[in-house]
Coordinates of C-alpha atoms and ligand atoms in Angstrom, one line a residue:
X8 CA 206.3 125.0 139.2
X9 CA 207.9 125.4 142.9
X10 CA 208.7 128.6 144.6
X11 CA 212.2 129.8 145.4
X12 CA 214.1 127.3 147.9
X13 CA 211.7 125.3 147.6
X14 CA 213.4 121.8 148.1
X15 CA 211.2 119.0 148.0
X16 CA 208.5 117.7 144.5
X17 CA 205.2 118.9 145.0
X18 CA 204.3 115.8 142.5
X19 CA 206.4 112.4 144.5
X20 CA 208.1 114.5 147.4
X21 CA 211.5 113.8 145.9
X22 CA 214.8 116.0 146.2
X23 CA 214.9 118.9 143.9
X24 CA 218.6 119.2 142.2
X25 CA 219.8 122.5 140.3
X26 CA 219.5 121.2 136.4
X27 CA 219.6 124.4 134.4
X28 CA 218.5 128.2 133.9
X29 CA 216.2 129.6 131.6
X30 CA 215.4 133.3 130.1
X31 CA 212.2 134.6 131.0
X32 CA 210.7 138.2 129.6
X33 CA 208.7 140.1 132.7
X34 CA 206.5 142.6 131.7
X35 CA 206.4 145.6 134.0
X36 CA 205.1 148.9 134.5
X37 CA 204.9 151.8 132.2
X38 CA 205.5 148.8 129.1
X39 CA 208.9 148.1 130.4
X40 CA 210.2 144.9 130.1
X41 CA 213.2 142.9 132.2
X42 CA 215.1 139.6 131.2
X43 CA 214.9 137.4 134.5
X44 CA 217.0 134.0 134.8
X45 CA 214.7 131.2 136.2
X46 CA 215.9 128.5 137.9
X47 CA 215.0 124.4 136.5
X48 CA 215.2 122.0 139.0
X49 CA 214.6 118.4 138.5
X50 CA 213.3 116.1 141.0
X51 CA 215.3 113.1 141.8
X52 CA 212.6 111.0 142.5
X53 CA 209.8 111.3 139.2
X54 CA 212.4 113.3 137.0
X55 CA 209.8 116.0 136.6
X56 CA 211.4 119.7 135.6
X57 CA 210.2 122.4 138.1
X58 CA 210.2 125.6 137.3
X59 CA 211.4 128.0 140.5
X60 CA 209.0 131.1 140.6
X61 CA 210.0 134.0 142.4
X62 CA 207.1 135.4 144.2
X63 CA 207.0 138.9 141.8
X64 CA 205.9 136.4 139.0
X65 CA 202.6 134.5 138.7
X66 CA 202.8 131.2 136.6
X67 CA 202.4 132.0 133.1
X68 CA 201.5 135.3 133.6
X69 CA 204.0 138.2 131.8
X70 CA 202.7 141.2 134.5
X71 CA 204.0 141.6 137.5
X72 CA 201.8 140.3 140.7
X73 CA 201.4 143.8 141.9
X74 CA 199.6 144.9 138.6
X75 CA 197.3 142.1 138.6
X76 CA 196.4 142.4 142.4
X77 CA 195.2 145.9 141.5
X78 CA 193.1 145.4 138.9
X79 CA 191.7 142.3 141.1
X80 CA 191.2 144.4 143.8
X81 CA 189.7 147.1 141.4
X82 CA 192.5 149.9 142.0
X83 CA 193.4 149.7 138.4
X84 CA 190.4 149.8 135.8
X85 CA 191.2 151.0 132.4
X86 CA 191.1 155.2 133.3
X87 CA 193.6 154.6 135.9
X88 CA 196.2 157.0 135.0
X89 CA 199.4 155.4 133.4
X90 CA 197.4 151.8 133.1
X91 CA 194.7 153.7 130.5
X92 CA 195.4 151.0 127.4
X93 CA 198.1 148.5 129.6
X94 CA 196.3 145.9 130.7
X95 CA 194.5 145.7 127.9
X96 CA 190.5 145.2 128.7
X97 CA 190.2 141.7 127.6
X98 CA 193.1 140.8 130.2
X99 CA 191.8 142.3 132.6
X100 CA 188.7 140.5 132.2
X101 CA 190.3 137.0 132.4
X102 CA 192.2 138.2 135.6
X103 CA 188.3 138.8 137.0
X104 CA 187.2 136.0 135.9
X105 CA 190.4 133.7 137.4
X106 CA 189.6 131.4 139.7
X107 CA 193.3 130.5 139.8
X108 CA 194.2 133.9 140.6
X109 CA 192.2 135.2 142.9
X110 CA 192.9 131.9 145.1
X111 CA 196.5 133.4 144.6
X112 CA 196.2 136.8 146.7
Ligands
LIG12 ZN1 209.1 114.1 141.9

């Protein structure tokens, strides 16, 4: 998992080269969705496949990062207008509960 222009293996250090593109579903506001392309790289050195992440998406997350930074920040509960049943409860719980993500914001 690298970020966009990222050039270099975060596992050897190795040259990332262009190997493929992928479909990816993004979940967004108001329970639309979006088809985004994702980028495969593959490091020369260790032959690892990297995914490139643009900064809207949050590894293996389907909402976008804006969502979960307000329910992480508490600006989205559950009775937030237009959010009342999307995130569900449980998710939002686990976001809380992240260690991962919150060292993301
Ligand atoms: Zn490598």
């Amino acid at each position: 998992m690298v970020r966009v222009k990222e050039t270099t293996c975060p596992i050897c250090g190795g040259n990332l080269k262009y190997y493929d593109s992928v479909k990816r579903i993004v979940r967004s506001k108001g329970r639309s969705t979006k088809w985004v392309y994702i980028r495969r790289l593959r490091c020369c050195g260790c032959n690892t496949l990297h995914r490139e992440l643009p900064d809207y998406i949050f590894p293996y997350k389907q909402y976008e990062a804006e969502v979960i930074k307000g329910v992480l920040s508490g600006v989205i509960t559950s009775d937030t207008l237009g959010y009342e049943d999307y995130p569900c409860e449980m998710t939002m719980f686990r976001w809380r509960n992240s260690q991962n993500l919150q060292s993301l914001l």
